[in-house]
Coordinates of C-alpha atoms in Angstrom, one line a residue:
X269 CA 26.1 19.5 6.2
X270 CA 23.6 20.9 2.9
X271 CA 21.3 23.7 3.7
X272 CA 17.7 22.2 4.0
X273 CA 16.6 24.7 0.7
X274 CA 19.5 22.8 -1.4
X275 CA 18.4 19.2 -0.4
X276 CA 14.5 20.0 -1.0
X277 CA 15.4 21.7 -4.4
X278 CA 17.5 18.1 -4.7
X279 CA 14.4 16.1 -3.6
X280 CA 12.3 17.9 -6.1
X281 CA 14.4 17.5 -9.0
X282 CA 14.2 13.3 -7.9
X283 CA 10.7 13.1 -7.9
X284 CA 9.4 16.3 -10.5
X285 CA 8.6 13.4 -13.0
X286 CA 5.7 12.2 -10.9
X287 CA 4.1 15.6 -10.2
X288 CA 0.7 15.3 -12.6
X289 CA -0.2 19.2 -12.6
X290 CA 1.1 22.6 -13.4
X291 CA -0.5 23.8 -10.2
X292 CA 1.4 21.9 -8.2
X293 CA 4.9 22.0 -9.8
X294 CA 4.5 26.0 -9.5
X295 CA 2.2 26.9 -6.5
X296 CA 3.2 23.9 -4.2
X297 CA 7.0 24.1 -5.1
X298 CA 7.2 28.0 -3.9
X299 CA 5.2 27.4 -1.1
X300 CA 7.6 24.5 0.4
X301 CA 10.7 26.2 -0.8
X302 CA 9.6 29.4 1.3
X303 CA 9.2 27.0 4.3
X304 CA 12.4 24.9 4.0
X305 CA 14.5 28.4 4.0
X306 CA 13.2 28.9 7.7
X307 CA 15.9 29.2 10.3
X308 CA 14.0 27.5 12.7
X309 CA 14.1 24.2 11.2
X310 CA 15.5 21.2 12.5
X311 CA 16.0 17.8 10.7
X312 CA 12.9 16.1 12.4
X313 CA 10.7 19.4 11.2
X314 CA 12.5 19.2 7.5
X315 CA 11.2 15.4 7.3
X316 CA 7.8 16.3 8.4
X317 CA 7.5 19.3 5.6
X318 CA 9.0 17.1 2.9
X319 CA 6.4 14.4 3.5
X320 CA 3.6 17.0 3.5
X321 CA 4.8 18.6 0.5
X322 CA 4.6 14.9 -1.2
X323 CA 1.1 14.6 0.0
X324 CA 0.4 18.4 -1.1
X325 CA 2.0 17.3 -4.7
X326 CA 0.2 13.9 -4.8
X327 CA 3.4 12.3 -5.1
X328 CA 2.7 8.7 -4.5
X329 CA 5.1 6.2 -3.0
X330 CA 7.3 8.8 -2.1
X331 CA 8.7 9.5 1.7
X332 CA 11.5 10.9 3.2
X333 CA 12.9 9.5 6.8
X334 CA 16.1 10.0 9.3
X335 CA 18.6 7.6 8.6
X336 CA 18.8 7.0 12.2
X337 CA 15.3 7.4 13.6
X338 CA 12.3 5.5 13.0
X339 CA 9.0 6.4 11.4
X340 CA 6.0 6.7 13.8
X341 CA 2.4 6.1 14.0
X342 CA -0.6 6.4 16.1
X343 CA -1.7 3.6 18.3
X344 CA -4.7 2.8 16.0
X345 CA -6.4 3.0 12.5
X346 CA -9.3 5.0 11.3
X347 CA -11.9 5.1 8.3
X348 CA -13.5 8.3 7.6
X349 CA -17.1 9.1 7.5
X350 CA -18.8 12.6 6.4
X351 CA -18.2 13.9 10.0
X352 CA -15.8 11.8 12.1
X353 CA -12.9 9.0 11.9
X354 CA -14.1 5.6 13.0
X355 CA -11.5 3.4 14.8
X356 CA -11.4 0.3 13.2
X357 CA -8.5 -1.2 14.8
X358 CA -6.0 -0.9 17.7
X359 CA -2.5 -1.6 17.4
X360 CA -1.1 0.1 20.3
X361 CA -3.1 3.0 22.2
X362 CA -5.6 0.8 24.2
X363 CA -7.3 3.8 25.5
X364 CA -9.2 3.6 22.2
X365 CA -11.5 0.9 21.4
X366 CA -13.1 -0.4 18.1
X367 CA -16.2 1.8 17.0
X368 CA -15.1 5.0 18.7
X369 CA -16.1 8.1 16.7
X370 CA -13.0 10.8 16.4
X371 CA -15.1 14.2 16.0
X372 CA -12.3 16.6 16.8
X373 CA -8.4 16.5 15.5
X374 CA -6.6 19.1 17.8
X375 CA -10.1 21.3 18.8
X376 CA -11.2 21.1 15.0
X377 CA -14.1 19.3 13.7
X378 CA -13.4 16.7 10.7
X379 CA -15.0 18.5 8.2
X380 CA -13.1 21.9 8.8
X381 CA -9.9 19.3 9.0
X382 CA -10.8 18.3 5.4
X383 CA -11.1 21.3 3.9
X384 CA -7.5 22.1 5.9
X385 CA -5.7 19.0 4.5
X386 CA -7.8 18.8 1.4
X387 CA -4.5 18.6 -0.7
X388 CA -3.2 15.3 1.3
X389 CA -7.0 13.6 1.2
X390 CA -7.4 14.4 -2.4
X391 CA -11.0 14.1 -4.1
X392 CA -11.5 10.6 -2.9
X393 CA -14.9 9.5 -1.4
X394 CA -15.0 9.5 2.5
X395 CA -14.4 6.3 3.0
X396 CA -11.2 5.9 0.8
X397 CA -9.5 8.7 2.3
X398 CA -6.0 8.0 4.1
X399 CA -5.9 10.0 7.4
X400 CA -3.2 8.1 8.9
X401 CA -0.5 10.7 8.2
X402 CA -2.9 13.6 9.3
X403 CA -3.5 12.3 12.8
X404 CA 0.6 12.1 13.3
X405 CA 0.6 15.8 13.1
X406 CA -2.3 16.4 15.7
X407 CA -1.9 16.6 19.9
X408 CA -5.2 15.5 20.8
X409 CA -8.4 13.7 19.8
X410 CA -11.9 14.6 21.0
X411 CA -14.1 11.1 20.8
X412 CA -17.7 10.0 20.9
X413 CA -18.5 6.2 22.4
X414 CA -21.6 5.3 23.3
X415 CA -23.1 8.4 24.1
X416 CA -20.0 9.1 26.1
X417 CA -17.4 11.8 25.4
X418 CA -13.7 11.7 25.8
X419 CA -10.7 13.7 25.0
X420 CA -7.3 12.1 24.7
X421 CA -4.0 13.3 24.1
X422 CA -2.7 11.5 21.0
X423 CA 0.7 9.1 21.6
X424 CA 3.2 8.3 19.0
X425 CA 4.7 4.9 18.4
X426 CA 7.4 3.1 16.5
X427 CA 6.0 2.2 13.0
X428 CA 6.1 -1.6 12.9
X429 CA 5.6 -3.2 9.5
X430 CA 3.1 -5.7 9.4
X431 CA 3.4 -9.2 8.1
X432 CA 1.0 -12.3 8.5
X433 CA -0.8 -14.6 7.1
X434 CA -3.4 -16.2 9.2
X435 CA -5.7 -19.4 8.5
X436 CA -8.8 -20.1 10.1
X437 CA -12.5 -21.3 9.8
X438 CA -15.9 -19.5 10.0
X439 CA -18.9 -21.9 9.1
X440 CA -16.6 -24.9 8.0
X441 CA -15.2 -22.5 5.4
X442 CA -11.2 -22.2 5.3
X443 CA -10.3 -18.1 5.3
X444 CA -7.1 -16.8 4.3
X445 CA -6.3 -13.3 5.7
X446 CA -3.0 -11.7 4.2
X447 CA -2.0 -8.8 6.0
X448 CA 0.6 -6.5 5.2
X449 CA 4.3 -7.1 3.3
X450 CA 4.5 -11.1 3.7
X451 CA 7.7 -12.6 2.8
X452 CA 8.0 -15.6 0.1
X453 CA 8.6 -18.0 2.7
X454 CA 5.4 -17.3 4.5
X455 CA 3.5 -17.7 1.3
X456 CA 5.1 -21.1 1.0
X457 CA 4.1 -22.1 4.3
X458 CA 0.6 -20.7 4.2
X459 CA 0.0 -23.0 0.9
X460 CA 1.5 -26.5 2.7
X461 CA -1.0 -25.9 5.2
X462 CA -3.6 -25.4 2.4
X463 CA -2.8 -28.2 1.2
X464 CA -4.1 -30.1 4.0
X465 CA -7.5 -28.7 4.0
X466 CA -10.3 -31.0 2.4
X467 CA -12.9 -28.1 1.4
X468 CA -14.2 -27.1 -2.1
X469 CA -14.5 -23.6 -1.0
X470 CA -12.2 -21.2 0.4
X471 CA -12.0 -16.8 1.2
X472 CA -9.0 -15.0 0.9
X473 CA -9.1 -11.6 2.5
X474 CA -6.3 -9.5 1.0
X475 CA -8.3 -6.3 2.3
X476 CA -5.0 -5.2 4.2
X477 CA -2.2 -6.8 1.9
X478 CA 0.5 -4.6 0.8
X479 CA 3.1 -7.1 -0.4
X480 CA 5.7 -5.6 -2.7
X481 CA 7.2 -8.5 -4.5
X482 CA 5.7 -9.5 -7.6
X483 CA 7.8 -12.7 -7.4
X484 CA 5.1 -13.8 -5.0
X485 CA 2.6 -12.5 -6.9
X486 CA 3.9 -14.7 -9.8
X487 CA 4.3 -17.4 -7.5
X488 CA 0.8 -17.7 -6.5
X489 CA -1.3 -16.9 -9.5
X490 CA -1.5 -20.7 -10.7
X491 CA -3.0 -21.4 -7.4
X492 CA -6.1 -19.6 -8.8
X493 CA -7.0 -21.1 -11.9
X494 CA -8.5 -24.3 -12.4
X495 CA -6.3 -27.5 -12.0
X496 CA -4.8 -28.6 -15.2
X497 CA -6.2 -25.8 -17.4
X498 CA -3.5 -24.1 -19.2
X499 CA -3.8 -19.9 -19.1
X500 CA -1.9 -17.1 -19.7
X501 CA -1.9 -13.6 -17.9
X502 CA -0.6 -10.2 -19.7
X503 CA 2.3 -8.5 -18.0
X504 CA 3.0 -5.4 -20.2
X505 CA 2.9 -2.9 -17.0
X506 CA 5.5 -4.8 -15.3
X507 CA 8.4 -2.5 -17.1
X508 CA 11.2 -0.4 -16.2
X509 CA 12.7 2.0 -18.7
X510 CA 14.7 4.9 -17.5
X511 CA 17.4 7.3 -19.5
X512 CA 18.4 9.0 -15.9
X513 CA 21.9 7.2 -15.3
X514 CA 21.3 8.2 -11.5
X515 CA 17.9 6.4 -11.4
X516 CA 19.3 3.6 -13.6
X517 CA 22.1 3.2 -10.4
X518 CA 19.8 3.3 -8.3
X519 CA 17.5 0.7 -9.8
X520 CA 20.2 -1.8 -9.9
X521 CA 21.2 -1.5 -6.2
X522 CA 17.6 -2.1 -5.5
X523 CA 17.5 -5.7 -7.6
X524 CA 21.0 -6.5 -6.2
X525 CA 19.5 -6.2 -2.6
X526 CA 16.2 -8.0 -3.7
X527 CA 18.0 -10.9 -5.1
X528 CA 20.4 -10.9 -1.9
X529 CA 17.3 -10.7 0.7
X530 CA 15.9 -13.8 -1.3
X531 CA 15.6 -17.0 0.7
X532 CA 14.2 -19.3 -1.5
X533 CA 15.4 -20.9 -5.0
X534 CA 12.4 -19.7 -6.5
X535 CA 12.7 -15.7 -6.0
X536 CA 16.4 -15.6 -6.3
X537 CA 15.9 -17.2 -9.8
X538 CA 13.1 -14.4 -10.3
X539 CA 15.2 -11.5 -9.6
X540 CA 18.9 -12.8 -11.3
X541 CA 16.5 -12.8 -14.5
X542 CA 15.8 -9.0 -14.0
X543 CA 19.5 -8.3 -13.1
X544 CA 20.3 -9.9 -16.3
X545 CA 18.9 -8.1 -18.7
X546 CA 20.1 -4.7 -20.3
X547 CA 21.0 -1.9 -17.7
X548 CA 18.0 1.0 -17.4
X549 CA 15.4 -1.5 -19.7
X550 CA 13.9 -3.8 -17.5
X551 CA 10.7 -6.4 -17.6
X552 CA 10.1 -8.2 -14.8
X553 CA 8.2 -10.9 -16.9
X554 CA 9.6 -12.8 -20.1
X555 CA 7.6 -12.0 -23.3
X556 CA 5.2 -9.7 -21.0
X557 CA 3.0 -12.6 -20.2
X558 CA 3.1 -15.4 -17.9
X559 CA 2.2 -19.1 -19.4
X560 CA 1.2 -21.6 -16.5
X561 CA -1.0 -24.7 -15.6
X562 CA -3.8 -24.1 -13.1
X563 CA -2.9 -26.1 -9.4
X564 CA -5.9 -25.0 -7.6
X565 CA -7.0 -27.3 -5.3
X566 CA -10.4 -25.3 -4.6
X567 CA -13.4 -24.9 -6.9
X568 CA -14.7 -21.6 -5.5
X569 CA -12.3 -19.2 -4.6
X570 CA -13.7 -15.6 -3.2
X571 CA -11.3 -12.5 -2.6
X572 CA -12.1 -9.8 -0.5
X573 CA -10.4 -6.4 -1.4
X574 CA -10.6 -2.6 -0.4
X575 CA -8.7 0.6 -1.0
X576 CA -5.7 -0.8 1.3
X577 CA -5.3 -3.7 -1.1
X578 CA -2.1 -2.1 -2.7
X579 CA 1.2 -3.2 -4.7
X580 CA 1.9 -6.4 -5.7
X581 CA -1.0 -7.8 -4.2
X582 CA -3.0 -5.5 -6.0
X583 CA -1.4 -6.7 -9.2
X584 CA -2.0 -10.1 -8.1
X585 CA -5.6 -9.6 -7.6
X586 CA -5.9 -7.8 -10.8
X587 CA -4.2 -10.9 -12.6
X588 CA -6.6 -13.5 -11.3
X589 CA -9.9 -11.9 -11.7
X590 CA -10.7 -13.4 -14.7
X591 CA -10.3 -17.0 -13.5
X592 CA -13.6 -19.1 -13.5
X593 CA -13.3 -19.9 -10.3
X594 CA -12.4 -16.7 -8.7
X595 CA -15.3 -14.0 -7.3
X596 CA -13.6 -10.6 -6.2
X597 CA -15.8 -8.9 -3.7
X598 CA -15.4 -5.8 -1.7
X599 CA -14.1 -2.4 -2.7
X600 CA -12.0 -1.0 -5.0
X601 CA -8.0 -1.5 -4.6
X602 CA -5.3 1.4 -4.3
X603 CA -5.1 2.1 -8.0
X604 CA -1.4 2.5 -8.4
X605 CA 1.2 0.8 -9.9
X606 CA 4.1 3.3 -9.8
X607 CA 5.7 1.3 -6.6
X608 CA 7.3 -1.2 -9.1
X609 CA 9.7 1.6 -9.8
X610 CA 10.3 2.5 -6.4
X611 CA 14.2 2.9 -5.5
X612 CA 15.9 4.4 -2.1
X613 CA 18.7 6.9 -2.1
X614 CA 20.7 8.0 1.0
X615 CA 21.1 12.0 1.3
X616 CA 23.8 14.0 2.9
X617 CA 24.5 11.1 5.2
X618 CA 21.2 11.9 7.3
X619 CA 18.2 11.0 5.1
X620 CA 16.8 8.1 3.3
X621 CA 14.7 9.2 0.3
X622 CA 12.2 6.8 -1.3
X623 CA 10.6 7.5 -4.5
X624 CA 9.6 5.6 -8.1
X625 CA 12.2 6.5 -10.7
X626 CA 11.7 8.1 -14.3
X627 CA 9.7 5.2 -15.9
X628 CA 9.4 5.6 -19.8
X629 CA 6.9 2.7 -19.9
X630 CA 4.6 3.9 -16.9
X631 CA 1.7 5.0 -18.7
X632 CA -1.5 6.9 -16.7
X633 CA -4.3 4.7 -16.8
X634 CA -6.4 3.0 -14.2
X635 CA -5.1 0.3 -12.7
X636 CA -7.5 0.4 -9.8
X637 CA -9.2 -3.2 -9.4
X638 CA -13.1 -3.3 -9.3
X639 CA -14.7 -5.9 -7.3
X640 CA -17.5 -8.1 -9.2
X641 CA -19.7 -7.6 -6.2
X642 CA -19.6 -4.2 -4.3
X643 CA -20.0 -3.7 -1.0
X644 CA -20.5 -0.2 0.6
X645 CA -18.6 0.5 3.6
X646 CA -20.2 2.0 6.7
X647 CA -19.2 2.6 10.2
X648 CA -21.2 -0.5 11.1
X649 CA -18.1 -2.4 9.5
X650 CA -16.1 -1.2 12.3
X651 CA -18.2 -3.7 14.7
X652 CA -19.0 -6.3 12.4
X653 CA -17.0 -7.9 9.3
X654 CA -20.2 -7.8 6.8
X655 CA -17.2 -8.6 3.9
X656 CA -16.6 -12.1 5.7
X657 CA -20.4 -12.7 6.0
X658 CA -21.3 -11.9 2.5
X659 CA -18.2 -14.3 1.2
X660 CA -19.7 -16.7 3.4
X661 CA -23.2 -16.7 2.3
X662 CA -22.7 -16.4 -1.6
X663 CA -20.9 -18.9 -3.8
X664 CA -18.6 -18.0 -6.7

């Protein structure tokens, strides 16, 4: 088995092109190199150290996992205010309820923890901070609930990737809730269900959508433009060009895997077209644009977005926002398209490293999608869905 410091140096070499500042390259690298030299390390602790390194160095969409162990999470989701973490969803740990205010992590107040983990949290506004990785590092939490205080030791659960399209009605308006990393097949099934609905209005809730396949985004786009009208959207950012042989080979392997996993002919054709291109220089779409005829059965489409709208879901919203029949509300999206460059690599038959390849076409620009109507988030949102209410009461 390779020593941990050698694996760390190799990982750093693979991801260093994604580090933005000299401070990160020098100070954080030296700090973590000292940590991985410790004789007390185990594989489990090493994985935790490397993932902390990615957070500290602001290397997005990179992670290290064990080949034979599953990723863990706490049994609830949170959103931050200045001095508390508000529980917004309970997934596994039923001791918690929506609206709980977490005031301390392992005995330390939230403001103190924010200073401790400032490199992980970045300079984001409170409500855009991501505390979920930090929560997995804690032993216990203190919470306030209806003027009562509780102290819970944290439990860890196997990470479950969400994948759901739920269609329901409220005030006679159909609402489509897209959550997690949905599949092409789920998308087709949802469109079939929508074809039976008689309504001129519809709401698409993609606040927690993070599907990673551009094939799904391409398939959906025409359904958000006026029926019968010819349109086009640019796709210049959907390119990958790398001169590093290792990265080229890993990306080819990724494309072949995506093709084999595709169950629908449209999706197979999408990835086959990319595979057939020159190795090391790929375009997800021909001619850097998509031309299509609008297919929408609806005249008024509201899309709700938030900070967890990311990956291909974010790119999709970016491409339909200018449609005459679409109104985007909520809060700005994730703002990072480097997920397009993601590959996976096995290391020392123990670890799986996921990271974006060195892409010469990846430009540093703001890919964040801003809503047409901004709805400020507050802790009241945990108890009542003001976004849905606004969408129902306001037409496009």
